[in-house]
């Protein structure tokens, strides 16, 4: 599955991101496995609260702590 951006492909963009592809209509596409996932931790704290994402940020922290514990257990 490919996700389309809102920008037409510009020839100069190709060397900057090797994961870019072009669909038949000339739109930039990138495979989901090469995309970043938005997480609340990517925001400033003030923006996180302004957007009402404090609860989601708390859940992300719990998931990250669990992932760290799993990694430590694997050592």
CSV table of N, CA, C and O in Angstrom, one decimal:
chain,number,residue,atom,x,y,z
A,1,UNK,N,0.8,-1.2,0.0
A,1,UNK,CA,0.0,0.0,0.0
A,1,UNK,C,0.9,1.2,0.0
A,1,UNK,O,1.8,1.3,0.8
A,2,UNK,N,0.6,2.2,-0.8
A,2,UNK,CA,1.3,3.4,-0.9
A,2,UNK,C,0.5,4.6,-0.4
A,2,UNK,O,-0.7,4.6,-0.7
A,3,UNK,N,1.1,5.5,0.2
A,3,UNK,CA,0.5,6.7,0.7
A,3,UNK,C,0.9,7.9,-0.1
A,3,UNK,O,2.1,8.1,-0.4
A,4,UNK,N,0.0,8.7,-0.6
A,4,UNK,CA,0.3,9.9,-1.5
A,4,UNK,C,0.4,11.1,-0.6
A,4,UNK,O,-0.3,11.3,0.3
A,5,UNK,N,1.4,11.9,-1.0
A,5,UNK,CA,1.5,13.2,-0.4
A,5,UNK,C,0.7,14.2,-1.2
A,5,UNK,O,0.1,13.9,-2.2
A,6,UNK,N,0.8,15.5,-0.8
A,6,UNK,CA,0.0,16.5,-1.5
A,6,UNK,C,1.0,17.3,-2.4
A,6,UNK,O,0.6,18.4,-2.9
A,7,UNK,N,2.2,16.9,-2.6
A,7,UNK,CA,3.1,17.6,-3.5
A,7,UNK,C,3.4,16.8,-4.7
A,7,UNK,O,3.6,15.6,-4.7
A,8,UNK,N,3.4,17.4,-5.9
A,8,UNK,CA,3.9,16.7,-7.1
A,8,UNK,C,5.4,16.4,-7.0
A,8,UNK,O,6.1,17.1,-6.3
A,9,UNK,N,5.8,15.4,-7.7
A,9,UNK,CA,7.2,15.0,-7.6
A,9,UNK,C,8.0,16.0,-8.3
A,9,UNK,O,7.7,16.5,-9.4
A,10,UNK,N,9.1,16.4,-7.7
A,10,UNK,CA,10.1,17.3,-8.2
A,10,UNK,C,11.3,16.5,-8.4
A,10,UNK,O,11.8,15.9,-7.5
A,11,UNK,N,12.0,16.6,-9.5
A,11,UNK,CA,13.2,15.8,-9.8
A,11,UNK,C,14.2,16.0,-8.7
A,11,UNK,O,14.9,15.0,-8.4
A,12,UNK,N,14.4,17.2,-8.2
A,12,UNK,CA,15.4,17.4,-7.2
A,12,UNK,C,15.2,16.6,-5.9
A,12,UNK,O,16.0,16.5,-5.0
A,13,UNK,N,13.9,16.2,-5.6
A,13,UNK,CA,13.6,15.5,-4.3
A,13,UNK,C,14.1,14.1,-4.3
A,13,UNK,O,14.3,13.6,-3.2
A,14,UNK,N,14.4,13.5,-5.4
A,14,UNK,CA,14.8,12.1,-5.4
A,14,UNK,C,16.0,11.8,-4.6
A,14,UNK,O,16.1,10.8,-3.9
A,15,UNK,N,17.1,12.6,-4.8
A,15,UNK,CA,18.3,12.2,-4.0
A,15,UNK,C,18.1,12.3,-2.5
A,15,UNK,O,18.8,11.7,-1.7
A,16,UNK,N,17.2,13.2,-2.1
A,16,UNK,CA,17.0,13.5,-0.6
A,16,UNK,C,16.4,12.3,0.1
A,16,UNK,O,16.6,12.1,1.3
A,17,UNK,N,15.5,11.6,-0.5
A,17,UNK,CA,14.8,10.5,0.2
A,17,UNK,C,14.7,9.3,-0.8
A,17,UNK,O,13.9,9.3,-1.7
A,18,UNK,N,15.6,8.3,-0.6
A,18,UNK,CA,15.6,7.2,-1.5
A,18,UNK,C,14.4,6.3,-1.4
A,18,UNK,O,14.2,5.5,-2.3
A,19,UNK,N,13.5,6.6,-0.5
A,19,UNK,CA,12.3,5.8,-0.4
A,19,UNK,C,11.1,6.3,-1.1
A,19,UNK,O,10.0,5.7,-1.2
A,20,UNK,N,11.3,7.5,-1.7
A,20,UNK,CA,10.2,8.1,-2.5
A,20,UNK,C,10.0,7.3,-3.8
A,20,UNK,O,11.0,6.8,-4.4
A,21,UNK,N,8.8,7.3,-4.2
A,21,UNK,CA,8.4,6.6,-5.5
A,21,UNK,C,7.4,7.6,-6.2
A,21,UNK,O,7.0,8.6,-5.6
A,22,UNK,N,7.1,7.3,-7.4
A,22,UNK,CA,6.1,8.1,-8.1
A,22,UNK,C,5.0,7.2,-8.6
A,22,UNK,O,5.2,6.2,-9.1
A,23,UNK,N,3.8,7.7,-8.4
A,23,UNK,CA,2.6,7.0,-8.9
A,23,UNK,C,2.4,7.4,-10.3
A,23,UNK,O,3.0,8.3,-10.8
A,24,UNK,N,1.4,6.7,-11.0
A,24,UNK,CA,1.2,7.1,-12.4
A,24,UNK,C,0.7,8.5,-12.6
A,24,UNK,O,0.9,9.1,-13.7
A,25,UNK,N,0.2,9.2,-11.6
A,25,UNK,CA,-0.3,10.6,-11.7
A,25,UNK,C,0.8,11.6,-11.4
A,25,UNK,O,0.6,12.8,-11.4
A,26,UNK,N,2.0,11.1,-11.1
A,26,UNK,CA,3.1,12.0,-10.8
A,26,UNK,C,3.2,12.5,-9.3
A,26,UNK,O,3.9,13.4,-9.0
A,27,UNK,N,2.5,11.8,-8.4
A,27,UNK,CA,2.5,12.2,-7.0
A,27,UNK,C,3.6,11.4,-6.3
A,27,UNK,O,3.8,10.2,-6.6
A,28,UNK,N,4.2,12.1,-5.3
A,28,UNK,CA,5.2,11.4,-4.5
A,28,UNK,C,4.5,10.4,-3.6
A,28,UNK,O,3.4,10.7,-3.0
A,29,UNK,N,5.0,9.2,-3.5
A,29,UNK,CA,4.5,8.2,-2.6
A,29,UNK,C,5.6,7.6,-1.8
A,29,UNK,O,6.8,7.7,-2.2
A,30,UNK,N,5.3,7.1,-0.6
A,30,UNK,CA,6.3,6.5,0.2
A,30,UNK,C,5.6,5.3,0.9
A,30,UNK,O,4.5,5.4,1.4
A,31,UNK,N,6.3,4.2,1.0
A,31,UNK,CA,5.8,3.0,1.6
A,31,UNK,C,5.6,3.2,3.1
A,31,UNK,O,6.5,3.9,3.7
A,32,UNK,N,4.6,2.7,3.7
A,32,UNK,CA,4.3,2.9,5.1
A,32,UNK,C,5.5,2.5,6.0
A,32,UNK,O,5.8,3.1,7.0
A,33,UNK,N,6.2,1.4,5.6
A,33,UNK,CA,7.4,1.0,6.4
A,33,UNK,C,8.5,2.0,6.5
A,33,UNK,O,9.4,1.9,7.3
A,34,UNK,N,8.5,3.0,5.6
A,34,UNK,CA,9.5,4.0,5.6
A,34,UNK,C,9.0,5.3,6.2
A,34,UNK,O,9.7,6.3,6.1
A,35,UNK,N,7.8,5.4,6.7
A,35,UNK,CA,7.2,6.6,7.3
A,35,UNK,C,7.4,6.6,8.8
A,35,UNK,O,7.5,5.6,9.4
A,36,UNK,N,7.5,7.8,9.3
A,36,UNK,CA,7.5,8.0,10.8
A,36,UNK,C,6.1,8.0,11.3
A,36,UNK,O,5.2,8.5,10.6
A,37,UNK,N,5.9,7.5,12.5
A,37,UNK,CA,4.6,7.5,13.1
A,37,UNK,C,4.6,8.7,14.1
A,37,UNK,O,5.5,8.8,14.9
A,38,UNK,N,3.5,9.5,14.0
A,38,UNK,CA,3.4,10.6,14.9
A,38,UNK,C,3.1,10.0,16.3
A,38,UNK,O,2.3,9.2,16.5
A,39,UNK,N,3.9,10.5,17.3
A,39,UNK,CA,3.7,10.2,18.7
A,39,UNK,C,3.7,11.5,19.4
A,39,UNK,O,4.4,12.5,19.1
A,40,UNK,N,2.9,11.5,20.6
A,40,UNK,CA,2.9,12.8,21.4
A,40,UNK,C,4.3,13.2,21.8
A,40,UNK,O,4.5,14.4,22.0
A,41,UNK,N,5.2,12.3,22.0
A,41,UNK,CA,6.5,12.7,22.5
A,41,UNK,C,7.3,13.5,21.4
A,41,UNK,O,8.3,14.1,21.8
A,42,UNK,N,6.8,13.6,20.2
A,42,UNK,CA,7.5,14.4,19.2
A,42,UNK,C,7.1,15.9,19.3
A,42,UNK,O,7.6,16.7,18.6
A,43,UNK,N,6.1,16.2,20.2
A,43,UNK,CA,5.7,17.6,20.4
A,43,UNK,C,6.3,18.2,21.7
A,43,UNK,O,6.8,17.5,22.6
A,44,UNK,N,6.3,19.5,21.7
A,44,UNK,CA,6.7,20.2,23.0
A,44,UNK,C,5.6,20.0,24.0
A,44,UNK,O,4.4,19.8,23.6
A,45,UNK,N,6.0,20.0,25.3
A,45,UNK,CA,5.0,19.7,26.3
A,45,UNK,C,3.8,20.7,26.3
A,45,UNK,O,2.6,20.3,26.4
A,46,UNK,N,4.1,22.0,26.0
A,46,UNK,CA,3.0,23.0,26.0
A,46,UNK,C,2.0,22.6,24.8
A,46,UNK,O,0.8,22.7,25.0
A,47,UNK,N,2.5,22.2,23.7
A,47,UNK,CA,1.7,21.9,22.5
A,47,UNK,C,0.9,20.6,22.8
A,47,UNK,O,-0.3,20.5,22.4
A,48,UNK,N,1.5,19.7,23.5
A,48,UNK,CA,0.9,18.4,23.9
A,48,UNK,C,-0.4,18.7,24.7
A,48,UNK,O,-1.5,18.2,24.5
A,49,UNK,N,-0.2,19.6,25.7
A,49,UNK,CA,-1.4,19.9,26.6
A,49,UNK,C,-2.4,20.8,25.8
A,49,UNK,O,-3.6,20.6,26.0
A,50,UNK,N,-1.9,21.7,25.0
A,50,UNK,CA,-2.8,22.6,24.2
A,50,UNK,C,-3.7,21.7,23.3
A,50,UNK,O,-4.9,22.0,23.1
A,51,UNK,N,-3.1,20.6,22.7
A,51,UNK,CA,-3.9,19.8,21.8
A,51,UNK,C,-4.7,18.7,22.5
A,51,UNK,O,-5.3,17.9,21.9
A,52,UNK,N,-4.6,18.6,23.9
A,52,UNK,CA,-5.3,17.6,24.6
A,52,UNK,C,-4.8,16.2,24.5
A,52,UNK,O,-5.5,15.2,24.5
A,53,UNK,N,-3.4,16.1,24.3
A,53,UNK,CA,-2.8,14.8,24.1
A,53,UNK,C,-2.1,14.3,25.4
A,53,UNK,O,-1.3,13.4,25.3
A,54,UNK,N,-2.3,14.9,26.5
A,54,UNK,CA,-1.6,14.5,27.8
A,54,UNK,C,-1.9,13.0,28.1
A,54,UNK,O,-1.0,12.3,28.5
A,55,UNK,N,-3.1,12.6,28.0
A,55,UNK,CA,-3.5,11.2,28.3
A,55,UNK,C,-2.8,10.2,27.3
A,55,UNK,O,-2.2,9.2,27.7
A,56,UNK,N,-2.8,10.6,26.0
A,56,UNK,CA,-2.1,9.8,25.0
A,56,UNK,C,-0.6,9.8,25.3
A,56,UNK,O,0.0,8.7,25.1
A,57,UNK,N,0.0,10.9,25.7
A,57,UNK,CA,1.4,10.9,26.0
A,57,UNK,C,1.7,10.0,27.2
A,57,UNK,O,2.7,9.3,27.2
A,58,UNK,N,0.8,10.0,28.2
A,58,UNK,CA,1.0,9.1,29.3
A,58,UNK,C,1.0,7.6,28.9
A,58,UNK,O,1.8,6.8,29.3
A,59,UNK,N,0.0,7.3,28.0
A,59,UNK,CA,0.0,5.9,27.5
A,59,UNK,C,1.2,5.6,26.7
A,59,UNK,O,1.7,4.5,26.7
A,60,UNK,N,1.7,6.5,25.9
A,60,UNK,CA,3.0,6.3,25.1
A,60,UNK,C,4.1,6.0,26.1
A,60,UNK,O,4.9,5.1,25.8
A,61,UNK,N,4.2,6.8,27.2
A,61,UNK,CA,5.3,6.6,28.1
A,61,UNK,C,5.2,5.2,28.7
A,61,UNK,O,6.2,4.5,28.9
A,62,UNK,N,4.0,4.7,29.1
A,62,UNK,CA,3.8,3.4,29.6
A,62,UNK,C,4.3,2.3,28.6
A,62,UNK,O,4.9,1.3,29.0
A,63,UNK,N,3.9,2.5,27.3
A,63,UNK,CA,4.4,1.5,26.3
A,63,UNK,C,5.9,1.5,26.1
A,63,UNK,O,6.5,0.5,26.0
A,64,UNK,N,6.5,2.7,26.2
A,64,UNK,CA,7.9,2.8,26.1
A,64,UNK,C,8.6,2.2,27.3
A,64,UNK,O,9.7,1.5,27.1
A,65,UNK,N,8.1,2.4,28.4
A,65,UNK,CA,8.7,1.7,29.6
A,65,UNK,C,8.6,0.2,29.6
A,65,UNK,O,9.5,-0.5,29.9
A,66,UNK,N,7.4,-0.3,29.1
A,66,UNK,CA,7.3,-1.7,28.9
A,66,UNK,C,8.2,-2.3,27.9
A,66,UNK,O,8.8,-3.3,28.1
A,67,UNK,N,8.4,-1.5,26.8
A,67,UNK,CA,9.4,-1.9,25.8
A,67,UNK,C,10.8,-2.0,26.4
A,67,UNK,O,11.6,-2.9,26.1
A,68,UNK,N,11.2,-1.0,27.2
A,68,UNK,CA,12.5,-0.9,27.8
A,68,UNK,C,12.7,-2.1,28.7
A,68,UNK,O,13.7,-2.7,28.8
A,69,UNK,N,11.6,-2.4,29.5
A,69,UNK,CA,11.7,-3.5,30.5
A,69,UNK,C,11.9,-4.8,29.7
A,69,UNK,O,12.6,-5.7,30.1
A,70,UNK,N,11.1,-5.0,28.6
A,70,UNK,CA,11.3,-6.2,27.8
A,70,UNK,C,12.7,-6.3,27.2
A,70,UNK,O,13.3,-7.4,27.2
A,71,UNK,N,13.3,-5.2,26.8
A,71,UNK,CA,14.6,-5.2,26.3
A,71,UNK,C,15.6,-5.6,27.4
A,71,UNK,O,16.6,-6.4,27.2
A,72,UNK,N,15.5,-5.0,28.6
A,72,UNK,CA,16.4,-5.3,29.7
A,72,UNK,C,16.2,-6.8,30.1
A,72,UNK,O,17.2,-7.5,30.4
A,73,UNK,N,15.0,-7.3,30.1
A,73,UNK,CA,14.8,-8.7,30.4
A,73,UNK,C,15.5,-9.6,29.4
A,73,UNK,O,16.0,-10.7,29.8
A,74,UNK,N,15.6,-9.2,28.2
A,74,UNK,CA,16.3,-10.0,27.2
A,74,UNK,C,17.8,-10.0,27.3
A,74,UNK,O,18.4,-10.8,26.7
A,75,UNK,N,18.3,-9.1,28.1
A,75,UNK,CA,19.8,-9.1,28.3
A,75,UNK,C,20.1,-10.2,29.3
A,75,UNK,O,20.9,-10.8,29.6
